[in-house]
Amino acid sequence: MAMFLLANHAEVDTQNVYSNTALYYAVEQSNIEMASILLSYGANPNFQCHFNVTPFEIAWVKYIDSPELHFEMMKLLVTNIVKTEHCNAVDTNLSGFIQNKRLINESGDLKELEQQCHKEIEEMKSISVGENGKSFFDIFVLQKDINTLARCANNPDIVKCQDKFSMYSSFIEKSIKEGKARAKLLQGAAESMDEIFESN
């Protein structure tokens, strides 16, 4: 049901009477799959409810109590926060963002995780893909050029990069899958056009 609503342009950060969003509940229930889906549709982990609590803070409290059990959720949220920071998709002066950064800094392991994210993104930004000057980060994490993505998705060197950038491997894997699907669609369209022109 959630996928249907999101695919049909439902507002991902709609709030209830307590100003909680769907991401709050996904994090509260430790539902990594739903949190990942919501984040992929633009859910904001920096959003503060009436009590000035962010979804990230809910996950952070759980993580501090039981790090092994809640590490994957924290990794998901930290990689998303760093990604949005690098693509200027978040106002870094907002109190929710500042609050989340403070919480990251309070944990040595999370700070290390954040630094690894920054390092991988900087390296991805240094790799040019295609002829339009866009970086690996632009194409395979932000998906800024779907046509370049389609052209590169079957390149074995690109697949190797998925393992190289472990923090963002899920983004890269998803992009490769979508790029291959687009390439197949374009190939089918080209073959159909050839058949049309051959029959005339």
Coordinates of C-alpha atoms in Angstrom, one line a residue:
M1 CA 0.0 0.0 0.0
A2 CA 2.8 2.4 0.9
M3 CA 4.6 1.8 -2.4
F4 CA 1.3 2.4 -4.3
L5 CA 0.8 5.7 -2.5
L6 CA 4.4 6.9 -3.0
A7 CA 4.5 5.8 -6.6
N8 CA 1.3 7.9 -7.1
H9 CA 3.0 11.0 -5.6
A10 CA 1.7 10.9 -2.1
E11 CA 3.5 13.4 0.1
V12 CA 6.2 11.4 1.9
D13 CA 6.5 13.8 4.9
T14 CA 2.8 14.2 5.6
Q15 CA 2.4 14.7 9.4
N16 CA -0.1 13.4 11.9
V17 CA -1.5 15.5 14.8
Y18 CA 1.8 15.1 16.6
S19 CA 3.8 16.2 13.6
N20 CA 5.2 12.7 13.1
T21 CA 5.8 11.4 9.6
A22 CA 5.9 7.9 8.2
L23 CA 9.6 7.8 8.7
Y24 CA 9.2 8.3 12.5
Y25 CA 7.1 5.1 12.6
A26 CA 9.3 3.1 10.3
V27 CA 12.3 4.0 12.5
E28 CA 10.4 3.4 15.8
Q29 CA 9.4 -0.1 14.6
S30 CA 13.0 -0.7 13.3
N31 CA 11.5 -1.4 9.8
I32 CA 14.7 -0.9 7.7
E33 CA 12.9 -1.8 4.4
M34 CA 10.2 0.8 4.9
A35 CA 12.6 3.4 6.1
S36 CA 14.8 2.8 3.0
I37 CA 11.7 3.1 0.7
L38 CA 10.6 6.3 2.4
L39 CA 14.1 7.8 2.2
S40 CA 14.3 6.9 -1.5
Y41 CA 11.2 9.0 -2.0
G42 CA 12.7 11.9 -0.2
A43 CA 11.6 11.4 3.5
N44 CA 13.5 13.9 5.7
P45 CA 15.4 12.3 8.7
N46 CA 16.0 15.9 10.0
F47 CA 12.3 16.7 10.4
Q48 CA 11.4 17.7 14.0
C49 CA 8.0 16.8 15.5
H50 CA 6.2 18.9 18.2
F51 CA 8.7 17.6 20.7
N52 CA 11.7 18.6 18.6
V53 CA 12.6 14.9 18.1
T54 CA 13.9 13.8 14.6
P55 CA 13.5 10.3 13.2
F56 CA 17.3 10.1 13.4
E57 CA 17.2 10.8 17.1
I58 CA 14.6 7.9 17.6
A59 CA 17.0 5.6 15.8
W60 CA 20.0 7.0 17.7
V61 CA 18.5 6.3 21.1
K62 CA 17.8 2.7 20.0
Y63 CA 21.3 2.4 18.7
I64 CA 23.0 3.7 21.9
D65 CA 21.0 1.1 23.9
S66 CA 21.8 -1.8 21.5
P67 CA 24.4 -0.9 18.8
E68 CA 24.6 -4.4 17.1
L69 CA 20.8 -4.6 16.8
H70 CA 20.3 -1.1 15.3
F71 CA 23.5 -0.6 13.3
E72 CA 21.9 -1.1 9.9
M73 CA 19.2 1.5 10.5
M74 CA 21.9 4.0 11.6
K75 CA 24.0 3.2 8.6
L76 CA 20.9 3.8 6.3
L77 CA 20.2 7.2 8.0
V78 CA 23.8 8.4 8.2
T79 CA 24.5 7.6 4.5
N80 CA 21.3 9.5 3.6
I81 CA 22.1 12.5 5.7
V82 CA 25.6 12.7 4.2
K83 CA 24.3 12.2 0.7
T84 CA 21.8 15.0 1.0
E85 CA 24.5 17.2 2.5
H86 CA 26.8 16.7 -0.5
C87 CA 24.1 17.4 -3.1
N88 CA 22.9 20.6 -1.2
A89 CA 19.4 19.1 -0.7
V90 CA 19.3 20.1 2.9
D91 CA 19.6 23.4 4.8
T92 CA 22.5 22.7 7.1
N93 CA 21.4 25.6 9.3
L94 CA 18.1 23.9 10.3
S95 CA 17.9 22.8 13.9
G96 CA 16.9 19.2 13.0
F97 CA 20.1 18.8 10.8
I98 CA 22.3 20.4 13.5
Q99 CA 20.7 18.2 16.2
N100 CA 21.4 15.1 14.1
K101 CA 25.0 16.1 13.4
R102 CA 25.5 16.6 17.2
L103 CA 24.2 13.1 17.8
I104 CA 26.5 11.6 15.2
N105 CA 29.5 13.4 16.9
E106 CA 28.5 11.9 20.3
S107 CA 29.3 8.4 19.0
G108 CA 32.8 7.5 17.9
D109 CA 31.4 4.7 15.7
L110 CA 28.8 6.9 14.0
K111 CA 31.4 9.7 13.5
E112 CA 33.7 7.1 11.8
L113 CA 30.7 5.9 9.7
E114 CA 30.0 9.6 8.6
Q115 CA 33.7 10.1 7.7
Q116 CA 33.6 7.0 5.6
C117 CA 30.5 8.3 3.8
H118 CA 32.2 11.6 3.0
K119 CA 35.4 9.9 1.8
E120 CA 33.4 7.6 -0.6
I121 CA 31.4 10.5 -1.9
E122 CA 34.5 12.6 -2.6
E123 CA 36.1 9.6 -4.4
M124 CA 32.9 9.1 -6.4
K125 CA 32.8 12.8 -7.3
S126 CA 36.4 12.5 -8.7
I127 CA 35.4 9.8 -11.2
S128 CA 34.0 11.2 -14.5
V129 CA 31.3 9.1 -16.3
G130 CA 30.4 9.6 -19.9
E131 CA 31.0 12.7 -22.0
N132 CA 28.9 15.2 -20.2
G133 CA 31.3 15.7 -17.3
K134 CA 29.0 14.2 -14.7
S135 CA 30.6 12.2 -11.9
F136 CA 30.0 8.7 -10.7
F137 CA 28.2 10.2 -7.7
D138 CA 25.9 12.2 -10.0
I139 CA 25.0 9.2 -12.2
F140 CA 24.9 6.2 -9.8
V141 CA 23.8 7.8 -6.5
L142 CA 21.8 10.9 -7.5
Q143 CA 20.7 9.5 -10.9
K144 CA 21.0 12.9 -12.6
D145 CA 21.3 11.5 -16.1
I146 CA 19.2 8.4 -16.8
N147 CA 20.5 8.0 -20.4
T148 CA 24.2 7.9 -19.3
L149 CA 23.1 5.5 -16.5
A150 CA 21.5 3.2 -19.1
R151 CA 24.7 3.3 -21.3
C152 CA 27.0 2.5 -18.4
A153 CA 24.9 0.0 -16.4
N154 CA 26.3 -3.0 -18.3
N155 CA 29.9 -2.0 -18.0
P156 CA 31.8 -4.5 -15.8
D157 CA 34.0 -1.8 -14.4
I158 CA 30.9 0.0 -13.0
V159 CA 29.7 -3.2 -11.3
K160 CA 33.2 -3.5 -9.6
C161 CA 32.6 0.0 -8.2
Q162 CA 29.6 -1.3 -6.3
D163 CA 32.0 -3.3 -4.0
K164 CA 34.5 -0.4 -3.8
F165 CA 31.9 2.0 -2.3
S166 CA 30.4 -0.1 0.4
M167 CA 28.5 2.7 2.1
Y168 CA 26.6 3.5 -1.1
S169 CA 26.5 0.0 -2.6
S170 CA 22.7 -0.3 -2.3
F171 CA 22.3 3.0 -4.2
I172 CA 24.7 1.8 -6.9
E173 CA 23.0 -1.6 -7.1
K174 CA 19.6 0.0 -7.5
S175 CA 20.9 2.4 -10.2
I176 CA 22.6 -0.4 -12.1
K177 CA 19.3 -2.4 -12.1
E178 CA 17.3 0.6 -13.2
G179 CA 20.0 1.5 -15.9
K180 CA 19.9 -2.1 -17.3
A181 CA 16.1 -2.0 -17.4
R182 CA 16.2 1.4 -19.3
A183 CA 18.9 0.1 -21.7
K184 CA 16.7 -2.9 -22.4
L185 CA 13.7 -0.7 -23.0
L186 CA 15.7 1.6 -25.3
Q187 CA 17.1 -1.4 -27.2
G188 CA 13.6 -2.7 -27.7
A189 CA 12.4 0.7 -28.9
A190 CA 15.3 0.9 -31.4
E191 CA 14.6 -2.6 -32.8
S192 CA 10.9 -1.7 -33.2
M193 CA 11.8 1.5 -35.0
D194 CA 14.1 -0.5 -37.3
E195 CA 11.3 -3.0 -38.1
I196 CA 8.9 -0.1 -38.9
F197 CA 11.4 1.5 -41.3
E198 CA 12.3 -1.8 -42.9
S199 CA 8.6 -2.6 -43.6
N200 CA 8.1 0.8 -45.4

